[in-house]
Amino acid sequence: MMGCCFSWCRDQSSSEETGDNERRTLIHPDANTSIQTNPPTLENVEPLTPSQVKKNDEQSDLNRILQNTITKVIDISALGCNNLEHSEYIERMNIYKAKLNVAPLPQILRHEECLLVDIPSPALSSCDISDYILINQTCEKAELAFKNVKVEHTNDLVVPFMIP
Amino acid sequence: MIEDINKYLSEQMKKVNDLFCLIITDRDGVPIIKILNEKCPETSMKPIFLSTFSTASDQASKLGLGKNESILCIYNNYQILQVNYLPFIIRYIASNKVNTGHMYNLHDHIKPVIEELKLSIGQSIIQ
């Protein structure tokens, strides 16, 4: 118990200097990564010699580093390179045009072609001009009538309650 | 279908003053929908121009600030807004005097249509 307390309270720098102590991890982080990248399986244990395994490990590590570097590096030299050939460009344009022509119209752009869509057999949009004028005139009259509606003041709208 | 979309987009384009062109392309700059007026610069229709954005956007995404969504370029005479909306890339080419916020608003406004396009033809777009 005393030993544990002692080692815990010791200066960090001195523990690093001594190298081996109980707080040091048994498996070094670097060693851990190499183990994780190449987990031992039944397939690769027997047929490969140790030198071959080592070589493959190195190769896969190098490939992984290369791939990571390619992904992370900002390469502006590739800008402006158009890898598409003219024929492929035209071909793709035609494909897209054909797809667009057969694709369904987006919901927002769909216009209902009839009036009164909420009734079972809706009237088609061919509305006679005389009916149209009649509807307009009636609407104007209704609007005028609404505007002329006046409330006749007889009693107060807000009446005080009998509060003692 | 394509006529209806073109008509809708050209109507929406008129809501932004000095907007010359709206192009929807795939990742490699192959045009899918193209609406432009006579003021649109000819250079902006060239494949080399249309294909540059996706590479630039990819590289800009590596700067540690997250995924790049749009790039706005302002030139002497033009403003070019390019939006990453994979599998589509949407470009707005306008005068340098255009209100940039209006262009972004327009983009937000037409998003539902593009979203539906994505559902209907997105699978056939080469990425």
PDB file of C-alpha atoms in Angstrom:
ATOM      1  CA  MET A   1       0.000   0.000   0.000  1.00  0.00           C
ATOM      2  CA  MET A   2       2.762   2.369   0.955  1.00  0.00           C
ATOM      3  CA  GLY A   3       4.644   1.439  -2.146  1.00  0.00           C
ATOM      4  CA  CYS A   4       1.685   2.302  -4.356  1.00  0.00           C
ATOM      5  CA  CYS A   5       1.224   5.644  -2.680  1.00  0.00           C
ATOM      6  CA  PHE A   6       4.865   6.374  -2.991  1.00  0.00           C
ATOM      7  CA  SER A   7       5.073   5.631  -6.645  1.00  0.00           C
ATOM      8  CA  TRP A   8       1.918   7.688  -7.324  1.00  0.00           C
ATOM      9  CA  CYS A   9       3.362  10.722  -5.536  1.00  0.00           C
ATOM     10  CA  ARG A  10       6.717  10.526  -7.223  1.00  0.00           C
ATOM     11  CA  ASP A  11       7.806  13.167  -9.620  1.00  0.00           C
ATOM     12  CA  GLN A  12       6.701  12.402 -13.194  1.00  0.00           C
ATOM     13  CA  SER A  13      10.047  13.282 -14.707  1.00  0.00           C
ATOM     14  CA  SER A  14      11.934  10.940 -12.445  1.00  0.00           C
ATOM     15  CA  SER A  15       9.595   8.061 -13.325  1.00  0.00           C
ATOM     16  CA  GLU A  16      10.211   8.714 -17.026  1.00  0.00           C
ATOM     17  CA  GLU A  17      13.917   8.710 -16.466  1.00  0.00           C
ATOM     18  CA  THR A  18      13.959   5.379 -14.736  1.00  0.00           C
ATOM     19  CA  GLY A  19      12.088   3.851 -17.667  1.00  0.00           C
ATOM     20  CA  ASP A  20      10.655   0.642 -16.177  1.00  0.00           C
ATOM     21  CA  ASN A  21       8.029   0.978 -13.466  1.00  0.00           C
ATOM     22  CA  GLU A  22       4.518  -0.220 -12.706  1.00  0.00           C
ATOM     23  CA  ARG A  23       2.764   2.752 -14.378  1.00  0.00           C
ATOM     24  CA  ARG A  24       4.307   2.138 -17.740  1.00  0.00           C
ATOM     25  CA  THR A  25       2.051   0.365 -20.245  1.00  0.00           C
ATOM     26  CA  LEU A  26       3.062  -3.180 -20.966  1.00  0.00           C
ATOM     27  CA  ILE A  27       2.336  -2.882 -24.662  1.00  0.00           C
ATOM     28  CA  HIS A  28       3.811   0.113 -26.382  1.00  0.00           C
ATOM     29  CA  PRO A  29       1.241   2.082 -28.469  1.00  0.00           C
ATOM     30  CA  ASP A  30       3.271   1.618 -31.658  1.00  0.00           C
ATOM     31  CA  ALA A  31       3.397  -2.099 -31.163  1.00  0.00           C
ATOM     32  CA  ASN A  32      -0.333  -2.085 -30.557  1.00  0.00           C
ATOM     33  CA  THR A  33      -1.069  -0.459 -33.921  1.00  0.00           C
ATOM     34  CA  SER A  34       1.041  -2.972 -35.789  1.00  0.00           C
ATOM     35  CA  ILE A  35      -0.866  -5.764 -34.113  1.00  0.00           C
ATOM     36  CA  GLN A  36      -4.210  -4.236 -34.973  1.00  0.00           C
ATOM     37  CA  THR A  37      -3.389  -3.717 -38.605  1.00  0.00           C
ATOM     38  CA  ASN A  38      -2.426  -7.348 -39.056  1.00  0.00           C
ATOM     39  CA  PRO A  39      -4.563  -9.556 -36.863  1.00  0.00           C
ATOM     40  CA  PRO A  40      -3.356 -13.153 -36.824  1.00  0.00           C
ATOM     41  CA  THR A  41      -5.720 -15.504 -38.600  1.00  0.00           C
ATOM     42  CA  LEU A  42      -5.634 -19.184 -39.398  1.00  0.00           C
ATOM     43  CA  GLU A  43      -5.130 -18.487 -43.066  1.00  0.00           C
ATOM     44  CA  ASN A  44      -1.885 -16.613 -42.810  1.00  0.00           C
ATOM     45  CA  VAL A  45      -0.181 -18.411 -39.958  1.00  0.00           C
ATOM     46  CA  GLU A  46       1.003 -21.610 -41.564  1.00  0.00           C
ATOM     47  CA  PRO A  47       1.805 -21.115 -45.247  1.00  0.00           C
ATOM     48  CA  LEU A  48       3.862 -17.924 -44.884  1.00  0.00           C
ATOM     49  CA  THR A  49       7.372 -17.835 -43.503  1.00  0.00           C
ATOM     50  CA  PRO A  50       8.184 -15.119 -40.953  1.00  0.00           C
ATOM     51  CA  SER A  51      10.192 -13.142 -43.503  1.00  0.00           C
ATOM     52  CA  GLN A  52       7.263 -13.154 -45.957  1.00  0.00           C
ATOM     53  CA  VAL A  53       4.842 -12.021 -43.273  1.00  0.00           C
ATOM     54  CA  LYS A  54       7.146  -9.180 -42.339  1.00  0.00           C
ATOM     55  CA  LYS A  55       7.464  -8.131 -45.966  1.00  0.00           C
ATOM     56  CA  ASN A  56       3.694  -8.149 -46.486  1.00  0.00           C
ATOM     57  CA  ASP A  57       3.167  -6.166 -43.312  1.00  0.00           C
ATOM     58  CA  GLU A  58       5.598  -3.531 -44.460  1.00  0.00           C
ATOM     59  CA  GLN A  59       4.001  -3.383 -47.877  1.00  0.00           C
ATOM     60  CA  SER A  60       0.481  -2.975 -46.511  1.00  0.00           C
ATOM     61  CA  ASP A  61       1.655  -0.339 -44.042  1.00  0.00           C
ATOM     62  CA  LEU A  62       3.351   1.561 -46.821  1.00  0.00           C
ATOM     63  CA  ASN A  63       0.230   1.335 -48.962  1.00  0.00           C
ATOM     64  CA  ARG A  64      -1.901   2.591 -46.111  1.00  0.00           C
ATOM     65  CA  ILE A  65       0.425   5.540 -45.480  1.00  0.00           C
ATOM     66  CA  LEU A  66       0.450   6.351 -49.171  1.00  0.00           C
ATOM     67  CA  GLN A  67      -3.343   6.223 -49.362  1.00  0.00           C
ATOM     68  CA  ASN A  68      -3.719   8.465 -46.305  1.00  0.00           C
ATOM     69  CA  THR A  69      -1.279  10.947 -47.752  1.00  0.00           C
ATOM     70  CA  ILE A  70      -3.099  11.028 -51.076  1.00  0.00           C
ATOM     71  CA  THR A  71      -6.392  11.633 -49.294  1.00  0.00           C
ATOM     72  CA  LYS A  72      -5.046  14.402 -47.073  1.00  0.00           C
ATOM     73  CA  VAL A  73      -2.734  16.269 -49.403  1.00  0.00           C
ATOM     74  CA  ILE A  74      -4.110  19.388 -51.059  1.00  0.00           C
ATOM     75  CA  ASP A  75      -3.140  19.004 -54.674  1.00  0.00           C
ATOM     76  CA  ILE A  76      -4.005  21.985 -56.813  1.00  0.00           C
ATOM     77  CA  SER A  77      -1.932  20.739 -59.728  1.00  0.00           C
ATOM     78  CA  ALA A  78      -4.865  18.535 -60.708  1.00  0.00           C
ATOM     79  CA  LEU A  79      -7.074  21.579 -61.221  1.00  0.00           C
ATOM     80  CA  GLY A  80      -8.021  22.256 -64.784  1.00  0.00           C
ATOM     81  CA  CYS A  81      -7.498  18.730 -65.989  1.00  0.00           C
ATOM     82  CA  ASN A  82     -10.538  17.527 -67.817  1.00  0.00           C
ATOM     83  CA  ASN A  83     -10.287  13.789 -68.096  1.00  0.00           C
ATOM     84  CA  LEU A  84     -13.481  13.415 -70.087  1.00  0.00           C
ATOM     85  CA  GLU A  85     -13.179  12.769 -73.778  1.00  0.00           C
ATOM     86  CA  HIS A  86     -15.404  14.704 -76.097  1.00  0.00           C
ATOM     87  CA  SER A  87     -17.325  11.641 -77.211  1.00  0.00           C
ATOM     88  CA  GLU A  88     -18.031  10.622 -73.620  1.00  0.00           C
ATOM     89  CA  TYR A  89     -19.082  14.165 -72.815  1.00  0.00           C
ATOM     90  CA  ILE A  90     -21.628  14.174 -75.640  1.00  0.00           C
ATOM     91  CA  GLU A  91     -22.788  10.676 -74.753  1.00  0.00           C
ATOM     92  CA  ARG A  92     -23.440  11.645 -71.145  1.00  0.00           C
ATOM     93  CA  MET A  93     -25.308  14.768 -72.214  1.00  0.00           C
ATOM     94  CA  ASN A  94     -27.593  12.649 -74.366  1.00  0.00           C
ATOM     95  CA  ILE A  95     -28.151  10.152 -71.552  1.00  0.00           C
ATOM     96  CA  TYR A  96     -29.127  12.930 -69.157  1.00  0.00           C
ATOM     97  CA  LYS A  97     -31.445  14.483 -71.718  1.00  0.00           C
ATOM     98  CA  ALA A  98     -33.177  11.167 -72.274  1.00  0.00           C
ATOM     99  CA  LYS A  99     -33.509  10.534 -68.533  1.00  0.00           C
ATOM    100  CA  LEU A 100     -34.939  13.985 -67.958  1.00  0.00           C
ATOM    101  CA  ASN A 101     -37.540  13.485 -70.652  1.00  0.00           C
ATOM    102  CA  VAL A 102     -38.920  10.331 -69.084  1.00  0.00           C
ATOM    103  CA  ALA A 103     -38.577  11.415 -65.449  1.00  0.00           C
ATOM    104  CA  PRO A 104     -41.760  12.376 -63.618  1.00  0.00           C
ATOM    105  CA  LEU A 105     -42.494  16.059 -63.236  1.00  0.00           C
ATOM    106  CA  PRO A 106     -41.598  17.420 -59.783  1.00  0.00           C
ATOM    107  CA  GLN A 107     -44.587  17.811 -57.474  1.00  0.00           C
ATOM    108  CA  ILE A 108     -44.214  21.583 -57.271  1.00  0.00           C
ATOM    109  CA  LEU A 109     -44.522  21.971 -61.026  1.00  0.00           C
ATOM    110  CA  ARG A 110     -47.658  19.858 -61.396  1.00  0.00           C
ATOM    111  CA  HIS A 111     -50.632  22.042 -62.236  1.00  0.00           C
ATOM    112  CA  GLU A 112     -54.143  20.736 -61.859  1.00  0.00           C
ATOM    113  CA  GLU A 113     -55.920  21.130 -65.142  1.00  0.00           C
ATOM    114  CA  CYS A 114     -59.402  21.392 -63.749  1.00  0.00           C
ATOM    115  CA  LEU A 115     -61.456  23.550 -61.452  1.00  0.00           C
ATOM    116  CA  LEU A 116     -63.152  22.195 -58.354  1.00  0.00           C
ATOM    117  CA  VAL A 117     -60.780  19.274 -57.927  1.00  0.00           C
ATOM    118  CA  ASP A 118     -62.403  18.224 -54.678  1.00  0.00           C
ATOM    119  CA  ILE A 119     -65.646  16.996 -56.255  1.00  0.00           C
ATOM    120  CA  PRO A 120     -65.985  13.473 -57.754  1.00  0.00           C
ATOM    121  CA  SER A 121     -66.399  14.559 -61.389  1.00  0.00           C
ATOM    122  CA  PRO A 122     -64.581  17.867 -61.641  1.00  0.00           C
ATOM    123  CA  ALA A 123     -65.551  20.441 -64.231  1.00  0.00           C
ATOM    124  CA  LEU A 124     -62.913  20.829 -66.903  1.00  0.00           C
ATOM    125  CA  SER A 125     -61.132  24.085 -67.324  1.00  0.00           C
ATOM    126  CA  SER A 126     -63.182  25.103 -70.372  1.00  0.00           C
ATOM    127  CA  CYS A 127     -65.211  27.819 -68.697  1.00  0.00           C
ATOM    128  CA  ASP A 128     -67.595  29.837 -70.844  1.00  0.00           C
ATOM    129  CA  ILE A 129     -66.838  33.560 -70.971  1.00  0.00           C
ATOM    130  CA  SER A 130     -70.408  34.512 -69.991  1.00  0.00           C
ATOM    131  CA  ASP A 131     -70.127  32.289 -66.906  1.00  0.00           C
ATOM    132  CA  TYR A 132     -66.820  33.858 -66.093  1.00  0.00           C
ATOM    133  CA  ILE A 133     -68.338  37.363 -66.299  1.00  0.00           C
ATOM    134  CA  LEU A 134     -71.287  36.262 -64.181  1.00  0.00           C
ATOM    135  CA  ILE A 135     -68.951  34.840 -61.508  1.00  0.00           C
ATOM    136  CA  ASN A 136     -66.946  38.049 -61.476  1.00  0.00           C
ATOM    137  CA  GLN A 137     -70.027  40.268 -61.200  1.00  0.00           C
ATOM    138  CA  THR A 138     -71.498  38.161 -58.427  1.00  0.00           C
ATOM    139  CA  CYS A 139     -68.188  38.235 -56.544  1.00  0.00           C
ATOM    140  CA  GLU A 140     -68.040  42.024 -56.859  1.00  0.00           C
ATOM    141  CA  LYS A 141     -71.593  42.365 -55.577  1.00  0.00           C
ATOM    142  CA  ALA A 142     -70.835  40.037 -52.667  1.00  0.00           C
ATOM    143  CA  GLU A 143     -67.698  41.974 -51.814  1.00  0.00           C
ATOM    144  CA  LEU A 144     -69.625  45.266 -51.925  1.00  0.00           C
ATOM    145  CA  ALA A 145     -72.347  43.819 -49.714  1.00  0.00           C
ATOM    146  CA  PHE A 146     -69.742  42.657 -47.172  1.00  0.00           C
ATOM    147  CA  LYS A 147     -68.212  46.123 -47.098  1.00  0.00           C
ATOM    148  CA  ASN A 148     -71.596  47.708 -46.435  1.00  0.00           C
ATOM    149  CA  VAL A 149     -72.300  45.540 -43.450  1.00  0.00           C
ATOM    150  CA  LYS A 150     -72.412  47.822 -40.421  1.00  0.00           C
ATOM    151  CA  VAL A 151     -72.894  47.023 -36.779  1.00  0.00           C
ATOM    152  CA  GLU A 152     -75.641  49.085 -35.265  1.00  0.00           C
ATOM    153  CA  HIS A 153     -74.609  50.251 -31.837  1.00  0.00           C
ATOM    154  CA  THR A 154     -77.309  49.616 -29.258  1.00  0.00           C
ATOM    155  CA  ASN A 155     -75.604  48.453 -26.048  1.00  0.00           C
ATOM    156  CA  ASP A 156     -72.021  48.561 -24.816  1.00  0.00           C
ATOM    157  CA  LEU A 157     -70.005  45.603 -26.021  1.00  0.00           C
ATOM    158  CA  VAL A 158     -67.952  45.497 -22.843  1.00  0.00           C
ATOM    159  CA  VAL A 159     -70.102  45.383 -19.750  1.00  0.00           C
ATOM    160  CA  PRO A 160     -68.619  45.602 -16.246  1.00  0.00           C
ATOM    161  CA  PHE A 161     -69.435  42.647 -14.051  1.00  0.00           C
ATOM    162  CA  MET A 162     -70.967  43.145 -10.683  1.00  0.00           C
ATOM    163  CA  ILE A 163     -67.665  43.150  -8.814  1.00  0.00           C
ATOM    164  CA  PRO A 164     -68.093  44.252  -5.193  1.00  0.00           C
TER     165      PRO A 164
ATOM    166  CA  MET B   1     -40.769  17.342 -68.480  1.00  0.00           C
ATOM    167  CA  ILE B   2     -37.528  19.117 -69.410  1.00  0.00           C
ATOM    168  CA  GLU B   3     -39.479  22.039 -70.909  1.00  0.00           C
ATOM    169  CA  ASP B   4     -41.475  22.463 -67.715  1.00  0.00           C
ATOM    170  CA  ILE B   5     -38.363  22.478 -65.564  1.00  0.00           C
ATOM    171  CA  ASN B   6     -36.611  24.907 -67.889  1.00  0.00           C
ATOM    172  CA  LYS B   7     -39.646  27.189 -67.835  1.00  0.00           C
ATOM    173  CA  TYR B   8     -39.884  27.071 -64.062  1.00  0.00           C
ATOM    174  CA  LEU B   9     -36.193  27.741 -63.543  1.00  0.00           C
ATOM    175  CA  SER B  10     -36.090  30.579 -66.064  1.00  0.00           C
ATOM    176  CA  GLU B  11     -39.054  32.198 -64.286  1.00  0.00           C
ATOM    177  CA  GLN B  12     -37.246  31.887 -60.978  1.00  0.00           C
ATOM    178  CA  MET B  13     -34.071  33.273 -62.502  1.00  0.00           C
ATOM    179  CA  LYS B  14     -35.899  36.472 -63.458  1.00  0.00           C
ATOM    180  CA  LYS B  15     -36.441  37.195 -59.787  1.00  0.00           C
ATOM    181  CA  VAL B  16     -32.732  37.939 -59.380  1.00  0.00           C
ATOM    182  CA  ASN B  17     -31.522  41.002 -61.223  1.00  0.00           C
ATOM    183  CA  ASP B  18     -28.420  40.572 -63.355  1.00  0.00           C
ATOM    184  CA  LEU B  19     -28.417  36.797 -63.143  1.00  0.00           C
ATOM    185  CA  PHE B  20     -27.307  35.539 -66.528  1.00  0.00           C
ATOM    186  CA  CYS B  21     -27.126  31.822 -66.249  1.00  0.00           C
ATOM    187  CA  LEU B  22     -28.057  28.781 -64.211  1.00  0.00           C
ATOM    188  CA  ILE B  23     -26.417  25.484 -65.046  1.00  0.00           C
ATOM    189  CA  ILE B  24     -26.904  22.155 -63.372  1.00  0.00           C
ATOM    190  CA  THR B  25     -24.147  19.702 -64.202  1.00  0.00           C
ATOM    191  CA  ASP B  26     -22.827  16.432 -62.958  1.00  0.00           C
ATOM    192  CA  ARG B  27     -19.546  16.167 -61.051  1.00  0.00           C
ATOM    193  CA  ASP B  28     -17.464  16.259 -64.218  1.00  0.00           C
ATOM    194  CA  GLY B  29     -19.192  19.326 -65.568  1.00  0.00           C
ATOM    195  CA  VAL B  30     -21.454  17.616 -68.087  1.00  0.00           C
ATOM    196  CA  PRO B  31     -24.556  19.831 -68.375  1.00  0.00           C
ATOM    197  CA  ILE B  32     -27.895  18.380 -67.321  1.00  0.00           C
ATOM    198  CA  ILE B  33     -29.969  21.560 -67.325  1.00  0.00           C
ATOM    199  CA  LYS B  34     -28.791  24.823 -68.793  1.00  0.00           C
ATOM    200  CA  ILE B  35     -30.658  28.117 -68.745  1.00  0.00           C
ATOM    201  CA  LEU B  36     -28.888  31.178 -69.964  1.00  0.00           C
ATOM    202  CA  ASN B  37     -29.500  34.538 -71.558  1.00  0.00           C
ATOM    203  CA  GLU B  38     -27.514  36.471 -74.133  1.00  0.00           C
ATOM    204  CA  LYS B  39     -25.355  38.198 -71.502  1.00  0.00           C
ATOM    205  CA  CYS B  40     -23.883  34.933 -70.294  1.00  0.00           C
ATOM    206  CA  PRO B  41     -20.137  34.774 -71.068  1.00  0.00           C
ATOM    207  CA  GLU B  42     -19.196  32.135 -73.602  1.00  0.00           C
ATOM    208  CA  THR B  43     -16.223  30.969 -71.538  1.00  0.00           C
ATOM    209  CA  SER B  44     -18.484  29.799 -68.765  1.00  0.00           C
ATOM    210  CA  MET B  45     -19.939  27.130 -71.036  1.00  0.00           C
ATOM    211  CA  LYS B  46     -16.616  25.484 -71.760  1.00  0.00           C
ATOM    212  CA  PRO B  47     -16.017  22.031 -70.259  1.00  0.00           C
ATOM    213  CA  ILE B  48     -12.734  23.171 -68.708  1.00  0.00           C
ATOM    214  CA  PHE B  49     -14.597  25.774 -66.679  1.00  0.00           C
ATOM    215  CA  LEU B  50     -17.417  23.459 -65.723  1.00  0.00           C
ATOM    216  CA  SER B  51     -15.175  20.625 -64.587  1.00  0.00           C
ATOM    217  CA  THR B  52     -12.879  22.674 -62.342  1.00  0.00           C
ATOM    218  CA  PHE B  53     -15.225  23.228 -59.430  1.00  0.00           C
ATOM    219  CA  SER B  54     -15.562  19.668 -58.197  1.00  0.00           C
ATOM    220  CA  THR B  55     -11.775  19.289 -57.902  1.00  0.00           C
ATOM    221  CA  ALA B  56     -11.458  22.679 -56.193  1.00  0.00           C
ATOM    222  CA  SER B  57     -14.263  21.807 -53.808  1.00  0.00           C
ATOM    223  CA  ASP B  58     -12.664  18.449 -52.982  1.00  0.00           C
ATOM    224  CA  GLN B  59      -9.357  20.128 -52.184  1.00  0.00           C
ATOM    225  CA  ALA B  60     -11.056  22.891 -50.169  1.00  0.00           C
ATOM    226  CA  SER B  61     -12.731  20.216 -48.068  1.00  0.00           C
ATOM    227  CA  LYS B  62      -9.294  19.145 -46.833  1.00  0.00           C
ATOM    228  CA  LEU B  63      -8.536  22.448 -45.116  1.00  0.00           C
ATOM    229  CA  GLY B  64      -9.914  21.189 -41.825  1.00  0.00           C
ATOM    230  CA  LEU B  65     -13.084  23.258 -41.871  1.00  0.00           C
ATOM    231  CA  GLY B  66     -15.473  20.503 -42.877  1.00  0.00           C
ATOM    232  CA  LYS B  67     -17.006  19.702 -46.225  1.00  0.00           C
ATOM    233  CA  ASN B  68     -16.994  22.509 -48.726  1.00  0.00           C
ATOM    234  CA  GLU B  69     -20.520  23.397 -49.835  1.00  0.00           C
ATOM    235  CA  SER B  70     -20.164  26.325 -52.181  1.00  0.00           C
ATOM    236  CA  ILE B  71     -17.559  28.554 -53.751  1.00  0.00           C
ATOM    237  CA  LEU B  72     -18.234  32.155 -54.706  1.00  0.00           C
ATOM    238  CA  CYS B  73     -15.888  33.809 -57.188  1.00  0.00           C
ATOM    239  CA  ILE B  74     -16.041  37.530 -57.875  1.00  0.00           C
ATOM    240  CA  TYR B  75     -14.383  38.816 -61.019  1.00  0.00           C
ATOM    241  CA  ASN B  76     -14.224  42.282 -62.599  1.00  0.00           C
ATOM    242  CA  ASN B  77     -17.464  41.765 -64.443  1.00  0.00           C
ATOM    243  CA  TYR B  78     -18.999  38.604 -63.064  1.00  0.00           C
ATOM    244  CA  GLN B  79     -19.955  36.795 -59.912  1.00  0.00           C
ATOM    245  CA  ILE B  80     -20.008  33.030 -60.050  1.00  0.00           C
ATOM    246  CA  LEU B  81     -21.603  30.949 -57.351  1.00  0.00           C
ATOM    247  CA  GLN B  82     -21.020  27.196 -57.504  1.00  0.00           C
ATOM    248  CA  VAL B  83     -22.860  24.944 -55.114  1.00  0.00           C
ATOM    249  CA  ASN B  84     -21.968  21.367 -54.302  1.00  0.00           C
ATOM    250  CA  TYR B  85     -25.236  19.469 -54.317  1.00  0.00           C
ATOM    251  CA  LEU B  86     -24.053  16.009 -55.232  1.00  0.00           C
ATOM    252  CA  PRO B  87     -24.657  14.311 -57.563  1.00  0.00           C
ATOM    253  CA  PHE B  88     -25.412  17.729 -59.025  1.00  0.00           C
ATOM    254  CA  ILE B  89     -23.318  20.847 -59.123  1.00  0.00           C
ATOM    255  CA  ILE B  90     -25.291  24.040 -59.551  1.00  0.00           C
ATOM    256  CA  ARG B  91     -23.755  27.179 -60.995  1.00  0.00           C
ATOM    257  CA  TYR B  92     -25.106  30.689 -61.002  1.00  0.00           C
ATOM    258  CA  ILE B  93     -23.359  33.177 -63.244  1.00  0.00           C
ATOM    259  CA  ALA B  94     -24.295  36.803 -62.751  1.00  0.00           C
ATOM    260  CA  SER B  95     -23.089  40.354 -63.088  1.00  0.00           C
ATOM    261  CA  ASN B  96     -20.581  41.582 -60.511  1.00  0.00           C
ATOM    262  CA  LYS B  97     -23.312  43.924 -59.239  1.00  0.00           C
ATOM    263  CA  VAL B  98     -25.730  41.160 -58.343  1.00  0.00           C
ATOM    264  CA  ASN B  99     -26.909  40.852 -54.773  1.00  0.00           C
ATOM    265  CA  THR B 100     -25.119  37.712 -53.608  1.00  0.00           C
ATOM    266  CA  GLY B 101     -27.729  36.993 -50.961  1.00  0.00           C
ATOM    267  CA  HIS B 102     -30.407  36.935 -53.650  1.00  0.00           C
ATOM    268  CA  MET B 103     -28.504  34.216 -55.459  1.00  0.00           C
ATOM    269  CA  TYR B 104     -28.301  32.113 -52.308  1.00  0.00           C
ATOM    270  CA  ASN B 105     -31.996  32.733 -51.700  1.00  0.00           C
ATOM    271  CA  LEU B 106     -32.788  31.597 -55.204  1.00  0.00           C
ATOM    272  CA  HIS B 107     -30.802  28.470 -54.564  1.00  0.00           C
ATOM    273  CA  ASP B 108     -32.804  27.754 -51.413  1.00  0.00           C
ATOM    274  CA  HIS B 109     -35.991  28.404 -53.349  1.00  0.00           C
ATOM    275  CA  ILE B 110     -35.285  25.933 -56.142  1.00  0.00           C
ATOM    276  CA  LYS B 111     -33.863  23.276 -53.828  1.00  0.00           C
ATOM    277  CA  PRO B 112     -37.139  21.278 -53.620  1.00  0.00           C
ATOM    278  CA  VAL B 113     -37.206  20.887 -57.400  1.00  0.00           C
ATOM    279  CA  ILE B 114     -33.578  19.822 -57.473  1.00  0.00           C
ATOM    280  CA  GLU B 115     -34.244  17.441 -54.627  1.00  0.00           C
ATOM    281  CA  GLU B 116     -36.992  15.779 -56.635  1.00  0.00           C
ATOM    282  CA  LEU B 117     -34.720  15.655 -59.660  1.00  0.00           C
ATOM    283  CA  LYS B 118     -32.176  13.935 -57.489  1.00  0.00           C
ATOM    284  CA  LEU B 119     -34.713  11.295 -56.567  1.00  0.00           C
ATOM    285  CA  SER B 120     -35.878  10.730 -60.123  1.00  0.00           C
ATOM    286  CA  ILE B 121     -32.627  10.843 -62.112  1.00  0.00           C
ATOM    287  CA  GLY B 122     -29.948  10.970 -59.400  1.00  0.00           C
ATOM    288  CA  GLN B 123     -29.142   7.279 -59.746  1.00  0.00           C
ATOM    289  CA  SER B 124     -28.283   7.624 -63.401  1.00  0.00           C
ATOM    290  CA  ILE B 125     -25.919  10.541 -62.797  1.00  0.00           C
ATOM    291  CA  ILE B 126     -22.330   9.396 -63.153  1.00  0.00           C
ATOM    292  CA  GLN B 127     -20.278  10.331 -60.107  1.00  0.00           C
TER     293      GLN B 127
END
